[in-house]
Every structure is written in structure tokens, then in C-alpha cells.
mmCIF file of C-alpha atoms in Angstrom:
data_model
loop_
_atom_site.group_PDB
_atom_site.id
_atom_site.type_symbol
_atom_site.label_atom_id
_atom_site.label_comp_id
_atom_site.label_asym_id
_atom_site.label_seq_id
_atom_site.Cartn_x
_atom_site.Cartn_y
_atom_site.Cartn_z
ATOM 1 C CA UNK A 24 -86.711 42.792 -182.522
ATOM 2 C CA UNK A 25 -89.738 40.469 -182.204
ATOM 3 C CA UNK A 26 -89.267 36.922 -180.966
ATOM 4 C CA UNK A 27 -91.389 34.332 -182.741
ATOM 5 C CA UNK A 28 -94.211 32.437 -181.122
ATOM 6 C CA UNK A 29 -94.390 28.759 -182.044
ATOM 7 C CA UNK A 30 -97.655 26.891 -182.403
ATOM 8 C CA UNK A 31 -98.824 23.623 -183.883
ATOM 9 C CA UNK A 32 -101.623 23.672 -186.459
ATOM 10 C CA UNK A 33 -103.573 20.519 -187.365
ATOM 11 C CA UNK A 34 -104.301 20.339 -191.099
ATOM 12 C CA UNK A 35 -105.826 16.859 -191.187
ATOM 13 C CA UNK A 36 -104.611 13.748 -193.040
ATOM 14 C CA UNK A 37 -101.883 13.297 -190.420
ATOM 15 C CA UNK A 38 -100.421 16.720 -191.060
ATOM 16 C CA UNK A 39 -99.553 18.818 -188.010
ATOM 17 C CA UNK A 40 -97.284 21.723 -188.732
ATOM 18 C CA UNK A 41 -95.274 24.139 -186.650
ATOM 19 C CA UNK A 42 -95.813 27.807 -187.453
ATOM 20 C CA UNK A 43 -93.483 30.551 -186.236
ATOM 21 C CA UNK A 44 -95.149 33.957 -186.031
ATOM 22 C CA UNK A 45 -93.921 37.384 -185.011
ATOM 23 C CA UNK A 46 -94.507 41.076 -185.614
ATOM 24 C CA UNK A 47 -97.559 43.160 -186.406
ATOM 25 C CA UNK A 48 -99.105 44.696 -189.483
ATOM 26 C CA UNK A 49 -100.206 43.218 -192.785
ATOM 27 C CA UNK A 50 -99.806 39.429 -193.110
ATOM 28 C CA UNK A 51 -96.644 38.021 -194.682
ATOM 29 C CA UNK A 52 -96.285 34.309 -195.418
ATOM 30 C CA UNK A 53 -92.618 33.256 -195.395
ATOM 31 C CA UNK A 54 -91.765 29.999 -197.174
ATOM 32 C CA UNK A 55 -88.352 28.670 -196.239
ATOM 33 C CA UNK A 56 -85.673 26.996 -198.304
ATOM 34 C CA UNK A 57 -84.186 23.513 -197.995
ATOM 35 C CA UNK A 58 -82.334 24.503 -194.831
ATOM 36 C CA UNK A 59 -85.550 25.233 -192.929
ATOM 37 C CA UNK A 60 -85.570 27.883 -190.194
ATOM 38 C CA UNK A 61 -83.030 26.753 -187.595
ATOM 39 C CA UNK A 62 -83.083 30.196 -185.928
ATOM 40 C CA UNK A 63 -85.153 33.389 -186.124
ATOM 41 C CA UNK A 64 -82.393 35.469 -187.634
ATOM 42 C CA UNK A 65 -81.251 37.055 -190.869
ATOM 43 C CA UNK A 66 -84.118 38.639 -192.770
ATOM 44 C CA UNK A 67 -86.914 37.339 -190.533
ATOM 45 C CA UNK A 68 -86.539 39.896 -187.683
ATOM 46 C CA UNK A 69 -86.366 42.658 -190.307
ATOM 47 C CA UNK A 70 -89.602 41.515 -191.930
ATOM 48 C CA UNK A 71 -91.387 41.116 -188.603
ATOM 49 C CA UNK A 72 -90.568 44.740 -187.752
ATOM 50 C CA UNK A 73 -93.062 45.763 -190.452
ATOM 51 C CA UNK A 74 -95.384 42.802 -191.029
ATOM 52 C CA UNK A 75 -97.094 39.988 -189.175
ATOM 53 C CA UNK A 76 -94.833 37.197 -190.343
ATOM 54 C CA UNK A 77 -96.132 33.623 -190.427
ATOM 55 C CA UNK A 78 -93.407 31.106 -191.216
ATOM 56 C CA UNK A 79 -94.820 27.569 -191.500
ATOM 57 C CA UNK A 80 -92.315 24.736 -191.413
ATOM 58 C CA UNK A 81 -92.784 22.071 -194.043
ATOM 59 C CA UNK A 82 -93.401 18.514 -192.804
ATOM 60 C CA UNK A 83 -90.081 17.056 -191.668
ATOM 61 C CA UNK A 84 -88.788 20.403 -190.416
ATOM 62 C CA UNK A 85 -89.001 21.475 -186.781
ATOM 63 C CA UNK A 86 -92.041 19.882 -185.132
ATOM 64 C CA UNK A 87 -93.986 19.548 -188.399
ATOM 65 C CA UNK A 88 -95.117 16.061 -189.415
ATOM 66 C CA UNK A 89 -97.162 14.514 -192.210
ATOM 67 C CA UNK A 90 -94.711 14.201 -195.086
ATOM 68 C CA UNK A 91 -96.309 10.884 -196.055
ATOM 69 C CA UNK A 92 -99.532 12.763 -196.894
ATOM 70 C CA UNK A 93 -97.762 14.689 -199.668
ATOM 71 C CA UNK A 94 -97.212 12.433 -202.679
ATOM 72 C CA UNK A 95 -96.009 14.948 -205.234
ATOM 73 C CA UNK A 96 -95.224 18.596 -205.835
ATOM 74 C CA UNK A 97 -98.854 19.596 -206.379
ATOM 75 C CA UNK A 98 -99.697 18.107 -202.976
ATOM 76 C CA UNK A 99 -96.924 20.329 -201.628
ATOM 77 C CA UNK A 100 -98.336 23.470 -203.246
ATOM 78 C CA UNK A 101 -101.889 22.801 -202.071
ATOM 79 C CA UNK A 102 -100.563 21.944 -198.614
ATOM 80 C CA UNK A 103 -99.361 25.550 -198.390
ATOM 81 C CA UNK A 104 -102.818 26.830 -199.393
ATOM 82 C CA UNK A 105 -104.183 24.668 -196.555
ATOM 83 C CA UNK A 106 -101.763 26.440 -194.228
ATOM 84 C CA UNK A 107 -103.020 29.848 -195.370
ATOM 85 C CA UNK A 108 -106.618 28.807 -194.787
ATOM 86 C CA UNK A 109 -105.844 27.348 -191.344
ATOM 87 C CA UNK A 110 -104.103 30.576 -190.347
ATOM 88 C CA UNK A 111 -106.982 32.687 -191.642
ATOM 89 C CA UNK A 112 -104.612 34.645 -193.844
ATOM 90 C CA UNK A 113 -106.125 36.232 -196.951
ATOM 91 C CA UNK A 114 -104.156 37.594 -199.909
ATOM 92 C CA UNK A 115 -100.862 37.775 -197.993
ATOM 93 C CA UNK A 116 -97.539 39.120 -199.103
ATOM 94 C CA UNK A 117 -95.715 35.861 -199.858
ATOM 95 C CA UNK A 118 -91.932 35.711 -199.600
ATOM 96 C CA UNK A 119 -90.250 32.483 -200.696
ATOM 97 C CA UNK A 120 -86.578 31.556 -200.719
ATOM 98 C CA UNK A 121 -85.121 28.909 -203.077
ATOM 99 C CA UNK A 122 -87.353 25.840 -202.491
ATOM 100 C CA UNK A 123 -89.868 28.189 -200.881
ATOM 101 C CA UNK A 124 -89.578 30.526 -203.854
ATOM 102 C CA UNK A 125 -90.535 27.704 -206.180
ATOM 103 C CA UNK A 126 -93.570 26.911 -204.004
ATOM 104 C CA UNK A 127 -94.533 30.601 -203.815
ATOM 105 C CA UNK A 128 -94.338 31.034 -207.597
ATOM 106 C CA UNK A 129 -96.449 27.938 -208.189
ATOM 107 C CA UNK A 130 -99.052 29.109 -205.647
ATOM 108 C CA UNK A 131 -99.265 32.522 -207.313
ATOM 109 C CA UNK A 132 -99.670 30.860 -210.714
ATOM 110 C CA UNK A 133 -102.230 28.291 -209.594
ATOM 111 C CA UNK A 134 -104.494 30.684 -207.637
ATOM 112 C CA UNK A 135 -103.526 34.225 -208.691
ATOM 113 C CA UNK A 136 -106.346 35.932 -206.774
ATOM 114 C CA UNK A 137 -105.192 34.501 -203.441
ATOM 115 C CA UNK A 138 -101.734 36.111 -203.399
ATOM 116 C CA UNK A 139 -101.473 39.823 -202.591
ATOM 117 C CA UNK A 140 -97.816 40.479 -203.331
ATOM 118 C CA UNK A 141 -94.975 38.131 -204.191
ATOM 119 C CA UNK A 142 -91.232 38.175 -203.571
ATOM 120 C CA UNK A 143 -89.113 35.344 -204.955
ATOM 121 C CA UNK A 144 -85.571 35.025 -203.657
ATOM 122 C CA UNK A 145 -83.459 32.836 -205.960
ATOM 123 C CA UNK A 146 -86.294 30.381 -206.603
ATOM 124 C CA UNK A 147 -85.666 27.039 -208.227
ATOM 125 C CA UNK A 148 -88.169 25.506 -210.657
ATOM 126 C CA UNK A 149 -86.694 26.418 -214.061
ATOM 127 C CA UNK A 150 -83.965 24.769 -216.124
ATOM 128 C CA UNK A 151 -81.516 25.778 -218.817
ATOM 129 C CA UNK A 152 -78.949 23.260 -220.060
ATOM 130 C CA UNK A 153 -76.303 25.989 -220.356
ATOM 131 C CA UNK A 154 -76.661 26.834 -216.645
ATOM 132 C CA UNK A 155 -77.595 23.643 -214.775
ATOM 133 C CA UNK A 156 -78.852 24.078 -211.224
ATOM 134 C CA UNK A 157 -76.402 22.432 -208.824
ATOM 135 C CA UNK A 158 -77.648 19.131 -207.396
ATOM 136 C CA UNK A 159 -77.400 19.725 -203.636
ATOM 137 C CA UNK A 160 -77.677 15.995 -203.010
ATOM 138 C CA UNK A 161 -74.412 15.312 -204.793
ATOM 139 C CA UNK A 162 -72.266 17.187 -202.280
ATOM 140 C CA UNK A 163 -71.456 17.117 -198.593
ATOM 141 C CA UNK A 164 -72.533 20.005 -196.382
ATOM 142 C CA UNK A 165 -69.028 21.465 -196.448
ATOM 143 C CA UNK A 166 -68.725 21.078 -200.210
ATOM 144 C CA UNK A 167 -71.950 23.039 -200.707
ATOM 145 C CA UNK A 168 -70.647 26.140 -198.915
ATOM 146 C CA UNK A 169 -68.887 27.669 -201.982
ATOM 147 C CA UNK A 170 -72.078 27.207 -204.001
ATOM 148 C CA UNK A 171 -74.290 28.847 -201.365
ATOM 149 C CA UNK A 172 -72.151 31.793 -200.225
ATOM 150 C CA UNK A 173 -70.231 34.590 -201.918
ATOM 151 C CA UNK A 174 -67.982 34.943 -198.867
ATOM 152 C CA UNK A 175 -67.166 31.579 -197.325
ATOM 153 C CA UNK A 176 -65.681 33.336 -194.289
ATOM 154 C CA UNK A 177 -68.976 34.986 -193.294
ATOM 155 C CA UNK A 178 -70.539 33.751 -190.021
ATOM 156 C CA UNK A 179 -73.339 31.793 -191.715
ATOM 157 C CA UNK A 180 -70.885 29.983 -193.992
ATOM 158 C CA UNK A 181 -68.593 29.190 -191.078
ATOM 159 C CA UNK A 182 -71.570 27.815 -189.138
ATOM 160 C CA UNK A 183 -72.380 25.531 -192.059
ATOM 161 C CA UNK A 184 -68.786 24.361 -192.233
ATOM 162 C CA UNK A 185 -69.098 23.582 -188.520
ATOM 163 C CA UNK A 186 -72.053 21.320 -189.298
ATOM 164 C CA UNK A 187 -69.850 19.442 -191.718
ATOM 165 C CA UNK A 188 -67.282 18.941 -188.969
ATOM 166 C CA UNK A 189 -69.932 17.227 -186.817
ATOM 167 C CA UNK A 190 -70.346 14.549 -189.471
ATOM 168 C CA UNK A 191 -67.262 12.568 -188.543
ATOM 169 C CA UNK A 192 -66.663 8.966 -187.516
ATOM 170 C CA UNK A 193 -65.729 10.076 -184.001
ATOM 171 C CA UNK A 194 -68.261 9.425 -181.269
ATOM 172 C CA UNK A 195 -67.633 12.749 -179.572
ATOM 173 C CA UNK A 196 -70.819 14.662 -180.352
ATOM 174 C CA UNK A 197 -72.902 16.205 -177.591
ATOM 175 C CA UNK A 198 -76.558 15.268 -177.132
ATOM 176 C CA UNK A 199 -77.580 18.658 -178.538
ATOM 177 C CA UNK A 200 -75.407 18.093 -181.599
ATOM 178 C CA UNK A 201 -76.958 14.666 -182.173
ATOM 179 C CA UNK A 202 -80.464 16.156 -181.959
ATOM 180 C CA UNK A 203 -79.439 18.900 -184.373
ATOM 181 C CA UNK A 204 -78.100 16.374 -186.885
ATOM 182 C CA UNK A 205 -81.242 14.236 -186.615
ATOM 183 C CA UNK A 206 -83.405 17.300 -187.278
ATOM 184 C CA UNK A 207 -81.177 18.198 -190.211
ATOM 185 C CA UNK A 208 -81.613 14.708 -191.632
ATOM 186 C CA UNK A 209 -85.414 14.882 -191.333
ATOM 187 C CA UNK A 210 -85.484 18.183 -193.183
ATOM 188 C CA UNK A 211 -83.179 16.859 -195.866
ATOM 189 C CA UNK A 212 -85.542 13.908 -196.403
ATOM 190 C CA UNK A 213 -88.343 16.361 -197.176
ATOM 191 C CA UNK A 214 -86.112 18.386 -199.471
ATOM 192 C CA UNK A 215 -85.033 15.255 -201.329
ATOM 193 C CA UNK A 216 -88.639 14.150 -201.838
ATOM 194 C CA UNK A 217 -89.416 17.294 -203.826
ATOM 195 C CA UNK A 218 -86.031 18.470 -205.111
ATOM 196 C CA UNK A 219 -84.504 15.251 -206.440
ATOM 197 C CA UNK A 220 -84.079 15.187 -209.283
ATOM 198 C CA UNK A 221 -83.807 18.956 -209.703
ATOM 199 C CA UNK A 222 -87.406 19.958 -210.461
ATOM 200 C CA UNK A 223 -88.587 21.375 -213.741
ATOM 201 C CA UNK A 224 -92.280 20.586 -213.618
ATOM 202 C CA UNK A 225 -93.702 23.107 -216.070
ATOM 203 C CA UNK A 226 -93.568 26.223 -213.898
ATOM 204 C CA UNK A 227 -92.242 28.285 -216.814
ATOM 205 C CA UNK A 228 -95.472 27.616 -218.738
ATOM 206 C CA UNK A 229 -97.530 28.842 -215.764
ATOM 207 C CA UNK A 230 -95.608 31.995 -214.819
ATOM 208 C CA UNK A 231 -97.743 34.140 -217.120
ATOM 209 C CA UNK A 232 -100.728 33.397 -214.846
ATOM 210 C CA UNK A 233 -99.192 35.367 -211.965
ATOM 211 C CA UNK A 234 -100.968 38.672 -211.414
ATOM 212 C CA UNK A 235 -99.567 39.703 -208.023
ATOM 213 C CA UNK A 236 -96.989 42.501 -208.050
ATOM 214 C CA UNK A 237 -93.741 40.559 -208.045
ATOM 215 C CA UNK A 238 -90.178 41.251 -206.968
ATOM 216 C CA UNK A 239 -87.475 38.757 -207.949
ATOM 217 C CA UNK A 240 -84.290 38.955 -205.863
ATOM 218 C CA UNK A 241 -81.004 37.289 -206.718
ATOM 219 C CA UNK A 242 -77.533 37.222 -205.203
ATOM 220 C CA UNK A 243 -75.057 38.582 -207.729
ATOM 221 C CA UNK A 244 -72.642 35.760 -206.909
ATOM 222 C CA UNK A 245 -75.144 32.890 -206.743
ATOM 223 C CA UNK A 246 -73.285 29.779 -207.905
ATOM 224 C CA UNK A 247 -76.049 27.300 -207.019
ATOM 225 C CA UNK A 248 -78.810 28.764 -209.212
ATOM 226 C CA UNK A 249 -77.184 31.203 -211.588
ATOM 227 C CA UNK A 250 -78.560 34.767 -211.824
ATOM 228 C CA UNK A 251 -79.689 34.271 -215.428
ATOM 229 C CA UNK A 252 -82.714 32.464 -214.004
ATOM 230 C CA UNK A 253 -83.785 35.723 -212.394
ATOM 231 C CA UNK A 254 -84.025 37.310 -215.824
ATOM 232 C CA UNK A 255 -86.224 34.447 -217.040
ATOM 233 C CA UNK A 256 -88.622 34.852 -214.124
ATOM 234 C CA UNK A 257 -88.895 38.580 -214.814
ATOM 235 C CA UNK A 258 -89.450 38.028 -218.527
ATOM 236 C CA UNK A 259 -92.277 35.575 -217.863
ATOM 237 C CA UNK A 260 -94.087 37.379 -215.008
ATOM 238 C CA UNK A 261 -95.892 40.511 -216.121
ATOM 239 C CA UNK A 262 -94.555 43.640 -214.488
ATOM 240 C CA UNK A 263 -92.039 41.798 -212.339
ATOM 241 C CA UNK A 264 -88.851 43.564 -211.279
ATOM 242 C CA UNK A 265 -85.425 42.022 -210.740
ATOM 243 C CA UNK A 266 -83.225 43.233 -207.892
ATOM 244 C CA UNK A 267 -79.664 41.951 -207.657
ATOM 245 C CA UNK A 268 -77.959 42.022 -204.252
ATOM 246 C CA UNK A 269 -74.174 42.552 -204.499
ATOM 247 C CA UNK A 270 -71.755 40.375 -202.544
ATOM 248 C CA UNK A 271 -74.399 37.693 -201.965
ATOM 249 C CA UNK A 272 -74.603 34.080 -202.995
ATOM 250 C CA UNK A 273 -77.658 31.816 -203.013
ATOM 251 C CA UNK A 274 -78.472 32.303 -199.322
ATOM 252 C CA UNK A 275 -79.079 36.037 -199.617
ATOM 253 C CA UNK A 276 -80.875 36.341 -196.296
ATOM 254 C CA UNK A 277 -78.018 34.734 -194.400
ATOM 255 C CA UNK A 278 -75.238 36.668 -196.121
ATOM 256 C CA UNK A 279 -76.727 40.130 -196.798
ATOM 257 C CA UNK A 280 -79.828 40.380 -194.561
ATOM 258 C CA UNK A 281 -79.865 44.194 -194.272
ATOM 259 C CA UNK A 282 -80.092 45.255 -197.949
ATOM 260 C CA UNK A 283 -82.207 42.210 -198.735
ATOM 261 C CA UNK A 284 -84.571 42.906 -195.845
ATOM 262 C CA UNK A 285 -84.882 46.609 -196.681
ATOM 263 C CA UNK A 286 -85.823 45.726 -200.263
ATOM 264 C CA UNK A 287 -88.454 43.203 -199.181
ATOM 265 C CA UNK A 288 -89.980 45.622 -196.667
ATOM 266 C CA UNK A 289 -90.098 48.482 -199.182
ATOM 267 C CA UNK A 290 -91.677 46.265 -201.834
ATOM 268 C CA UNK A 291 -94.213 44.918 -199.345
ATOM 269 C CA UNK A 292 -95.255 48.488 -198.554
ATOM 270 C CA UNK A 293 -95.745 49.259 -202.216
ATOM 271 C CA UNK A 294 -92.578 51.358 -202.404
ATOM 272 C CA UNK A 295 -89.712 51.029 -204.858
ATOM 273 C CA UNK A 296 -87.081 48.656 -203.442
ATOM 274 C CA UNK A 297 -83.492 49.849 -203.684
#
């Protein structure tokens, strides 16, 4: 298992981002979800066993700063192109989860020639009235667990429930716990800036522009963004394939990292994911 190296990259306009990198092989750009990357675990070590994984943290997450330089969602998408250019990465395999999946899909639609391959794991960005995407800002951390996980007793779900327990009126938190909660709050501020209200900014009209080979992955038991959205992405992106991971909720990489990781690696190599 590769351990990530952390470095800070100056992008100008007050933006300085932290990039976690590990592995060797063809470049893979990993775009995280609203939870950020608190630890190098889950699918990330699996991906870095086959690719050079670059995982930039959005402003507000980790040591990344410069959120004030991003006014709207298009600033966010072009910010990620700036990251690619700063890293010297050309036509990477882009893997995006949830919020990151939305960004990845928009990038592939805006500049199709700059994305080599594309994997979207339960991306947001579309809307159907009959299956509304759950508003994550309307629930506490603990209340979100049943929406994010198929099995609320799995280690990742229990860890998230533990975060909820820290948010009490008691002044008994350790210094490390306080720092963790502050970091969580900064990340949530970034997520709220781009995800509230739940975004539907015309991505569906742009999906046809995507030319990169595309794999769409969904947890069979996703209760945050229902699996029917996976079918819409596949219908709109030419040649895209939908892979459903059993016994997984929205956070596929946290709950079922092995089958999810194997599928992403196989697809990245140009093989048929199973």
C-alpha cells in the first residue's frame, strides 16, 4: 500500500491547494465528495496500486485555501482545470465521487479533449421531482448516516455516528477532536457554497458533449441520490456503462471499497469492469 505525499500548490488569486499523491503508472485525478479526504483509505490505496493518483483538496478542505476566489460553480470547474495544469497532468483518468462526480462530469463536458477516461461514482448534478436528492444540509451528521450507508453498522458508518456524538453541549472534547470539528466545519462551508440549494445547473444538457470512455458506478442501496440517476447519466453519455455495487449506499468507497476499487482499476486499464 502506498502512503500519500502531501504538497501545497499555488494556483494564484489567493488559491493554495493541498494535493495528496501516491502510486505509479498512468495519471488519475481523484475528485472527492463533500466529506473530503480525512484519511487515505477505502478505494484510494487500491487505485494507487495501479495509477499515479493525484487527489487535490478543494479550498476549505485540509490545508487548501482560496474559497473566496470561487464565486460560482463554473469557477469551481475551471479551478479543477487549473489544478490539472499546475500538476502537469494531461488527459488523466478522472474519478469523481458525489460532489466530485458532478465536477468531473462538468469538466468532461466542458473540455472533452482534456479528459482521458471518466468514472462517476454516484454524482449529483441532475434532478427528477419523483426522486429528489436529499438535502444534506437539512440533517445532522448522525441523521445522514442512513442516507449514506446501506449498513449503518459498518465501520465507516459507526465512525460518522461518532462524529455526531462529538457535537454535544459538553465541554469534554480533546484538542484533536476540536481541530477535527473545525476542519469539518470548513469543508462543510465549501460544500454548502456549491451544493445549496441542491444543484441542477444544466449538466443534463451538456452530458452529450462527453467523449471520454465513461463508467458510472452506483450503490444499489443509495438513499441519498437514488440509483435511477445512474440510468439517466448512462442514457445521456454516449457509450457509458452503468455498474451497480450491491450492499452499498451513497458512500460506495467507504462501504464496499474492494469491488468498487477493482471495477475502477479494470476500467482505467481499458478492461471490462465486473
